[in-house]
């Protein structure tokens, strides 16, 4: 080997690649420290699980976690975006990393049978009194958030930069990220170069991490269609315009948006989830109401679907001979829109390499995009120069996963009253994954 080649080889060996960010001994020390913290973290998890709070009414959970972050030396601001928390730790020069957990639970009556199952009841926005449950696993997110904050505070000498740890309200209603950004998340606090989060997953066995580079979750639109008719006696249809028949045609024609108008290579969903009309056998009503969920990844497909819905509703009404003043009214609920989530290529690849190195290839896999929605997308959309990643951490107990032959459709999904993730595995895995990614991003120069 020539001297030059030898130097090149030595240089290559000392290049800071992702896998060398944390020496093996430190990996073991980190895993041990998380293990030692697990009894405390599980006590917190059970407490959060038993005391769930609906979207934008989170009070107890943020207060509890804000107090914990203060003890660790973070500068903590509460009530950002109504009930959000921002905990900042400045630790020398380097990038700004934002780490996010969401806090809200769902109007679901828990049926897991767990000893710490929620018995909480509340009035949902619809006015209906309901049970409340952490059916999306945001309690595992909050617990891992604190687990990660503890590790990064304890390992302060091993990183350099600024850590912005946020607790976000109202993810399920698509409001919380927007509320925090509108309340100055990127102006009152250090603006991030990186944003990072995880979500527990029912479609992966416990402890398996899934990374989806690129589009990971969908644009989610809620659309209402009020289909007008001309009501009358069911025995004399000739004197009426039947909105049930018209709305049925609209529902059927809507199916052609995805099957005939959209490029099959671009995912899209149009689901009519609610169809309400009429009160009695022999009355033709004067209105039918449809509620749709409309999903896509790109702005182009979103536009094709929303424009198509307006056109089809109007076109079918014209075909039915409806007068101009009785045209269907299509309302796109912009306030409830969740934009699609994009995981940037660089950070996705870097994290997947880190997870593979740390957990082994069996526990770190690439996962396909899904049509669910997440308002985590907004942290990247606010400035696309930011590197952004939300990854999955599997929560389905391995024995149940194997019994179902790995078919997630046979198992409780997120939002199910039966969703009981193997919380200990989710929290330990997520805490470790978030911590090693943070240490890699904030490595000392
Ligand atoms: Zn959810
Ligand atoms: Zn969720």
Coordinates of C-alpha atoms and ligand atoms in Angstrom, one line a residue:
X1 CA 0.0 0.0 0.0
X2 CA 1.4 3.4 -1.0
X3 CA 1.6 6.1 1.6
X4 CA -1.1 8.0 -0.2
X5 CA -3.5 5.0 -0.2
X6 CA -2.7 4.4 3.4
X7 CA -3.6 8.0 4.3
X8 CA -6.8 7.7 2.2
X9 CA -7.7 4.5 4.1
X10 CA -7.0 6.1 7.4
X11 CA -9.1 9.1 6.4
X12 CA -12.0 6.9 5.4
X13 CA -11.8 5.1 8.7
X14 CA -12.1 8.3 10.7
X15 CA -14.9 9.8 8.6
X16 CA -17.9 10.3 10.8
X17 CA -20.4 8.0 9.2
X18 CA -23.8 7.5 10.8
X19 CA -22.8 4.1 12.3
X20 CA -19.8 5.6 14.1
X21 CA -21.8 8.4 15.7
X22 CA -21.9 6.6 19.0
X23 CA -19.3 4.0 19.9
X24 CA -20.6 0.5 20.8
X25 CA -19.8 1.0 24.5
X26 CA -22.0 4.1 24.6
X27 CA -24.8 2.2 22.9
X28 CA -24.8 -0.4 25.7
X29 CA -24.6 2.4 28.3
X30 CA -27.5 4.1 26.7
X31 CA -29.6 1.0 26.6
X32 CA -28.7 0.3 30.3
X33 CA -29.7 3.8 31.3
X34 CA -33.1 3.5 29.6
X35 CA -33.6 0.1 31.2
X36 CA -33.0 1.6 34.6
X37 CA -35.5 4.4 33.9
X38 CA -38.2 2.0 32.6
X39 CA -40.0 1.5 36.0
X40 CA -40.5 5.2 36.4
X41 CA -41.4 5.7 32.8
X42 CA -44.0 2.9 33.0
X43 CA -45.5 4.4 36.1
X44 CA -45.9 7.7 34.1
X45 CA -47.3 5.8 31.1
X46 CA -50.0 4.1 33.2
X47 CA -50.9 7.4 34.8
X48 CA -51.2 9.1 31.4
X49 CA -53.2 6.2 30.0
X50 CA -55.7 6.2 32.9
X51 CA -56.1 10.0 32.5
X52 CA -56.6 10.7 28.8
X53 CA -57.7 14.2 27.5
X54 CA -59.5 15.1 24.4
X55 CA -58.0 17.3 21.6
X56 CA -57.2 20.9 22.7
X57 CA -58.4 20.2 26.2
X58 CA -55.0 18.7 27.4
X59 CA -54.3 20.3 30.8
X60 CA -53.1 17.6 33.2
X61 CA -50.7 15.8 30.8
X62 CA -48.7 19.0 29.7
X63 CA -48.6 20.3 33.3
X64 CA -47.1 17.1 34.5
X65 CA -44.5 16.8 31.7
X66 CA -43.6 20.5 31.8
X67 CA -42.7 20.1 35.5
X68 CA -40.5 17.1 34.7
X69 CA -38.7 19.0 31.9
X70 CA -38.0 21.9 34.3
X71 CA -36.4 19.5 36.7
X72 CA -34.0 18.4 33.9
X73 CA -32.9 22.0 33.3
X74 CA -35.0 22.8 30.2
X75 CA -36.4 26.3 29.8
X76 CA -40.1 25.5 29.6
X77 CA -42.9 27.6 28.2
X78 CA -46.5 26.4 28.6
X79 CA -49.7 27.3 26.8
X80 CA -48.1 27.6 23.3
X81 CA -50.9 27.0 20.8
X82 CA -53.4 26.8 23.6
X83 CA -52.1 23.8 25.6
X84 CA -48.8 23.0 24.0
X85 CA -45.4 23.0 25.8
X86 CA -42.0 24.1 24.4
X87 CA -38.9 23.0 26.4
X88 CA -35.6 24.4 25.2
X89 CA -32.1 23.3 26.1
X90 CA -29.3 25.4 24.6
X91 CA -26.0 23.5 24.7
X92 CA -23.4 25.2 22.6
X93 CA -23.0 25.7 18.9
X94 CA -24.7 23.4 16.4
X95 CA -28.0 22.6 14.8
X96 CA -31.4 23.1 16.3
X97 CA -33.4 19.9 16.7
X98 CA -37.1 19.9 17.4
X99 CA -38.5 16.7 18.9
X100 CA -42.3 16.4 19.0
X101 CA -44.8 14.3 20.9
X102 CA -48.6 14.7 20.6
X103 CA -50.8 14.5 23.7
X104 CA -54.5 14.1 22.8
X105 CA -56.7 11.1 23.3
X106 CA -59.9 10.0 21.4
X107 CA -63.6 9.8 22.1
X108 CA -63.5 6.0 22.4
X109 CA -64.8 3.8 25.2
X110 CA -61.8 1.7 26.2
X111 CA -62.3 -2.0 26.0
X112 CA -58.8 -3.3 26.5
X113 CA -59.5 -4.7 30.0
X114 CA -56.1 -3.4 31.2
X115 CA -55.9 -2.8 34.9
X116 CA -55.1 0.8 34.3
X117 CA -57.8 1.2 31.5
X118 CA -59.4 4.7 31.3
X119 CA -62.7 5.2 32.9
X120 CA -62.7 8.9 31.9
X121 CA -65.8 10.3 30.3
X122 CA -66.2 13.7 28.6
X123 CA -68.4 15.6 26.2
X124 CA -67.1 15.4 22.7
X125 CA -67.4 18.3 20.3
X126 CA -70.4 16.7 18.7
X127 CA -72.1 17.2 22.1
X128 CA -72.2 13.5 22.7
X129 CA -71.0 12.2 26.1
X130 CA -68.4 9.6 25.5
X131 CA -65.6 7.6 27.0
X132 CA -62.1 8.9 26.4
X133 CA -59.1 6.7 25.6
X134 CA -55.5 6.9 24.4
X135 CA -56.5 4.7 21.4
X136 CA -53.8 6.2 19.2
X137 CA -51.1 5.6 21.7
X138 CA -50.1 9.2 22.2
X139 CA -49.4 8.2 25.9
X140 CA -46.5 6.2 24.6
X141 CA -45.3 9.3 22.7
X142 CA -45.4 11.5 25.7
X143 CA -43.6 8.9 27.9
X144 CA -40.9 8.4 25.3
X145 CA -40.6 12.2 25.0
X146 CA -39.7 12.4 28.7
X147 CA -37.5 9.3 28.5
X148 CA -35.5 11.0 25.7
X149 CA -35.4 14.3 27.5
X150 CA -33.9 12.6 30.5
X151 CA -31.2 10.8 28.5
X152 CA -30.2 13.9 26.5
X153 CA -30.1 16.0 29.6
X154 CA -27.9 13.3 31.3
X155 CA -25.6 13.1 28.2
X156 CA -25.3 16.8 27.8
X157 CA -21.5 16.6 27.5
X158 CA -21.8 14.3 24.5
X159 CA -23.7 16.7 22.2
X160 CA -23.7 20.3 21.1
X161 CA -26.5 22.3 19.7
X162 CA -30.0 23.3 20.7
X163 CA -32.8 20.9 21.7
X164 CA -36.4 22.1 21.3
X165 CA -38.7 19.5 22.8
X166 CA -42.4 20.2 22.2
X167 CA -45.7 18.6 23.4
X168 CA -48.4 19.3 20.8
X169 CA -52.1 19.4 21.5
X170 CA -54.9 18.4 19.1
X171 CA -53.3 16.1 16.6
X172 CA -56.5 14.1 16.1
X173 CA -58.4 17.1 15.0
X174 CA -55.6 18.4 12.8
X175 CA -55.4 21.7 14.8
X176 CA -52.5 21.4 17.2
X177 CA -49.4 21.8 15.0
X178 CA -51.0 24.8 13.3
X179 CA -51.9 26.3 16.6
X180 CA -48.4 26.0 17.9
X181 CA -46.9 27.4 14.6
X182 CA -49.4 30.3 14.6
X183 CA -48.5 31.0 18.2
X184 CA -44.9 31.7 17.2
X185 CA -43.2 28.3 17.5
X186 CA -40.6 29.2 14.9
X187 CA -40.3 32.9 15.9
X188 CA -40.5 32.9 19.7
X189 CA -38.2 29.9 20.1
X190 CA -35.1 28.7 18.2
X191 CA -36.2 27.6 14.6
X192 CA -35.3 24.0 13.9
X193 CA -33.0 22.6 11.2
X194 CA -34.4 19.2 12.0
X195 CA -37.8 18.0 13.2
X196 CA -38.3 14.5 14.5
X197 CA -41.1 12.4 16.0
X198 CA -42.4 8.8 16.1
X199 CA -45.8 7.2 16.1
X200 CA -46.7 3.8 17.6
X201 CA -47.8 1.3 15.0
X202 CA -50.4 -1.5 15.1
X203 CA -49.2 -2.8 11.8
X204 CA -45.7 -3.7 13.0
X205 CA -44.7 -6.2 15.7
X206 CA -43.5 -4.7 19.0
X207 CA -40.1 -3.1 18.9
X208 CA -39.8 -3.1 15.1
X209 CA -39.0 0.4 13.6
X210 CA -40.4 1.4 10.3
X211 CA -39.1 4.3 8.2
X212 CA -40.9 5.5 5.1
X213 CA -38.8 7.9 3.0
X214 CA -40.7 10.5 1.0
X215 CA -44.5 10.7 1.3
X216 CA -45.5 8.8 4.4
X217 CA -49.0 9.9 5.3
X218 CA -51.8 11.4 3.2
X219 CA -53.5 14.7 2.6
X220 CA -56.8 14.4 4.5
X221 CA -59.8 16.4 3.4
X222 CA -63.3 16.3 5.0
X223 CA -66.0 17.2 2.5
X224 CA -69.7 17.8 3.0
X225 CA -72.2 17.6 0.2
X226 CA -75.7 18.9 0.8
X227 CA -77.8 17.4 -2.0
X228 CA -80.9 19.5 -2.4
X229 CA -84.2 18.1 -3.7
X230 CA -87.8 19.1 -4.0
X231 CA -89.7 17.1 -1.3
X232 CA -93.2 15.7 -1.5
X233 CA -95.4 12.6 -1.2
X234 CA -93.7 9.3 -1.9
X235 CA -96.8 8.3 -4.0
X236 CA -96.4 11.2 -6.4
X237 CA -92.7 11.2 -7.4
X238 CA -93.5 13.1 -10.6
X239 CA -94.2 16.2 -8.4
X240 CA -90.8 16.0 -6.7
X241 CA -87.0 15.9 -7.2
X242 CA -85.8 13.0 -5.1
X243 CA -82.5 13.9 -3.4
X244 CA -81.9 10.3 -2.3
X245 CA -81.9 9.1 -5.9
X246 CA -79.7 12.0 -6.9
X247 CA -77.3 11.6 -4.0
X248 CA -77.0 7.8 -4.8
X249 CA -76.0 8.7 -8.4
X250 CA -73.4 11.2 -7.0
X251 CA -72.0 8.5 -4.7
X252 CA -71.7 6.0 -7.6
X253 CA -70.1 8.5 -10.0
X254 CA -67.6 9.6 -7.4
X255 CA -66.2 6.1 -7.6
X256 CA -64.9 7.0 -11.1
X257 CA -62.7 9.7 -9.8
X258 CA -60.2 7.2 -8.5
X259 CA -60.9 4.4 -11.0
X260 CA -61.1 6.4 -14.2
X261 CA -59.7 9.9 -13.8
X262 CA -56.7 9.5 -11.5
X263 CA -53.3 8.1 -12.6
X264 CA -53.3 4.6 -11.0
X265 CA -49.6 5.3 -10.0
X266 CA -50.7 8.1 -7.7
X267 CA -52.6 6.9 -4.6
X268 CA -56.0 8.4 -4.0
X269 CA -59.1 7.6 -1.8
X270 CA -62.6 9.0 -2.0
X271 CA -64.8 7.4 0.7
X272 CA -68.4 8.4 1.4
X273 CA -68.6 7.7 5.1
X274 CA -72.0 9.1 5.9
X275 CA -75.3 9.3 3.8
X276 CA -78.3 10.7 5.6
X277 CA -81.7 11.6 4.3
X278 CA -85.4 11.2 4.9
X279 CA -87.5 10.5 7.9
X280 CA -90.4 8.3 6.7
X281 CA -91.4 5.6 4.2
X282 CA -93.7 7.7 2.1
X283 CA -92.1 11.1 2.1
X284 CA -89.6 12.2 -0.4
X285 CA -87.3 14.5 1.5
X286 CA -85.9 17.8 0.3
X287 CA -82.2 17.1 1.2
X288 CA -79.7 14.4 1.5
X289 CA -76.4 14.9 3.2
X290 CA -73.1 13.2 2.4
X291 CA -69.8 13.2 4.3
X292 CA -66.6 12.2 2.6
X293 CA -63.0 11.7 3.5
X294 CA -60.7 12.4 0.5
X295 CA -57.1 11.4 0.6
X296 CA -54.0 11.8 -1.6
X297 CA -50.3 12.6 -1.3
X298 CA -49.6 15.3 -3.9
X299 CA -51.2 18.7 -4.2
X300 CA -52.1 17.8 -7.9
X301 CA -54.0 14.7 -7.0
X302 CA -55.8 16.6 -4.1
X303 CA -56.9 19.3 -6.6
X304 CA -58.1 16.6 -9.1
X305 CA -60.2 15.0 -6.5
X306 CA -61.7 18.1 -4.9
X307 CA -62.5 19.7 -8.3
X308 CA -63.9 16.4 -9.5
X309 CA -66.2 16.2 -6.5
X310 CA -67.6 19.7 -7.2
X311 CA -68.1 18.9 -10.9
X312 CA -69.7 15.5 -10.4
X313 CA -72.1 16.8 -7.8
X314 CA -73.2 19.6 -10.1
X315 CA -73.2 17.5 -13.2
X316 CA -75.5 14.8 -11.7
X317 CA -77.8 17.5 -10.4
X318 CA -78.1 19.0 -13.9
X319 CA -78.7 15.5 -15.3
X320 CA -81.5 15.1 -12.8
X321 CA -83.1 18.3 -14.0
X322 CA -82.5 20.2 -10.8
X323 CA -83.0 23.9 -11.1
X324 CA -80.0 26.2 -10.7
X325 CA -81.1 27.4 -7.3
X326 CA -81.2 23.8 -6.0
X327 CA -77.7 22.8 -7.0
X328 CA -75.8 20.7 -4.5
X329 CA -73.6 22.6 -2.0
X330 CA -70.1 21.2 -1.7
X331 CA -68.2 22.3 1.4
X332 CA -64.5 21.5 1.8
X333 CA -63.7 21.8 5.5
X334 CA -60.4 23.7 5.2
X335 CA -60.1 24.1 9.0
X336 CA -59.9 20.3 9.3
X337 CA -57.5 19.7 6.4
X338 CA -54.3 17.8 7.3
X339 CA -51.6 18.1 4.7
X340 CA -49.6 15.0 3.7
X341 CA -46.5 14.1 5.6
X342 CA -43.2 14.0 3.8
X343 CA -40.1 12.4 5.3
X344 CA -37.0 14.1 3.8
X345 CA -34.7 11.7 2.0
X346 CA -31.4 12.6 3.8
X347 CA -32.7 12.3 7.4
X348 CA -34.8 9.1 6.5
X349 CA -31.7 7.4 5.2
X350 CA -29.5 8.6 8.1
X351 CA -32.0 7.4 10.7
X352 CA -32.6 4.0 9.0
X353 CA -28.8 3.4 8.9
X354 CA -28.6 4.3 12.6
X355 CA -31.6 2.1 13.6
X356 CA -30.2 -0.8 11.5
X357 CA -26.8 -0.5 13.2
X358 CA -28.3 -0.1 16.7
X359 CA -31.2 -2.6 16.6
X360 CA -30.2 -5.0 13.8
X361 CA -31.8 -5.3 10.4
X362 CA -34.7 -7.4 11.7
X363 CA -35.9 -4.4 13.8
X364 CA -35.3 -1.6 11.4
X365 CA -37.2 -1.8 8.1
X366 CA -38.5 0.4 5.3
X367 CA -42.3 0.6 5.4
X368 CA -44.7 1.6 2.7
X369 CA -46.7 4.9 2.9
X370 CA -50.2 4.8 4.3
X371 CA -53.3 6.8 3.7
X372 CA -53.7 8.0 7.4
X373 CA -53.0 11.6 8.2
X374 CA -50.7 13.4 10.7
X375 CA -50.3 17.1 11.3
X376 CA -46.6 16.6 12.0
X377 CA -46.4 17.5 8.3
X378 CA -46.9 21.2 9.1
X379 CA -43.5 21.5 10.8
X380 CA -41.8 20.8 7.5
X381 CA -44.3 22.6 5.3
X382 CA -43.6 25.8 7.3
X383 CA -40.1 25.7 5.8
X384 CA -39.1 23.0 3.4
X385 CA -35.4 23.6 4.1
X386 CA -35.9 21.7 7.4
X387 CA -35.0 18.0 7.5
X388 CA -38.0 16.1 8.7
X389 CA -38.8 12.5 9.9
X390 CA -41.7 10.7 11.7
X391 CA -41.0 7.0 12.0
X392 CA -43.1 4.1 13.3
X393 CA -42.4 1.9 16.3
X394 CA -44.4 -1.3 16.3
X395 CA -46.6 -2.0 19.3
X396 CA -48.4 -5.3 18.6
X397 CA -47.2 -8.0 21.0
X398 CA -45.1 -10.5 19.0
X399 CA -47.2 -13.5 20.1
X400 CA -50.4 -11.9 18.8
X401 CA -48.6 -10.8 15.6
X402 CA -47.4 -14.4 15.0
X403 CA -50.9 -15.8 15.8
X404 CA -52.4 -13.6 13.2
X405 CA -49.7 -14.7 10.7
X406 CA -48.5 -11.1 10.4
X407 CA -51.9 -10.0 9.0
X408 CA -52.5 -6.6 10.7
X409 CA -56.1 -6.6 9.4
X410 CA -56.9 -9.4 11.9
X411 CA -55.5 -7.4 14.8
X412 CA -56.8 -4.2 16.6
X413 CA -55.7 -1.1 14.7
X414 CA -54.9 2.4 16.0
X415 CA -58.2 4.1 17.2
X416 CA -59.7 0.7 18.1
X417 CA -61.1 0.4 21.7
X418 CA -59.0 -2.8 21.9
X419 CA -55.7 -1.2 21.0
X420 CA -53.3 -2.2 23.8
X421 CA -49.7 -1.7 22.6
X422 CA -46.9 -3.5 24.3
X423 CA -46.1 -0.2 25.9
X424 CA -42.8 -1.1 27.6
X425 CA -41.3 -2.2 24.3
X426 CA -42.6 0.8 22.4
X427 CA -41.3 3.3 25.0
X428 CA -37.9 1.7 25.4
X429 CA -37.4 1.3 21.6
X430 CA -38.7 4.8 20.8
X431 CA -36.6 6.4 23.6
X432 CA -33.5 4.8 22.3
X433 CA -34.2 5.5 18.7
X434 CA -35.0 9.2 19.4
X435 CA -31.9 9.6 21.6
X436 CA -29.5 8.0 19.1
X437 CA -30.9 10.1 16.3
X438 CA -30.7 13.3 18.4
X439 CA -27.0 12.4 19.4
X440 CA -26.2 11.9 15.7
X441 CA -27.8 15.1 14.6
X442 CA -26.2 17.1 17.5
X443 CA -22.9 15.4 17.4
X444 CA -19.9 17.4 18.5
X445 CA -18.1 18.9 15.5
Ligands
LIG1 ZN1 -54.9 8.9 15.8
LIG2 ZN1 -51.8 9.4 16.5

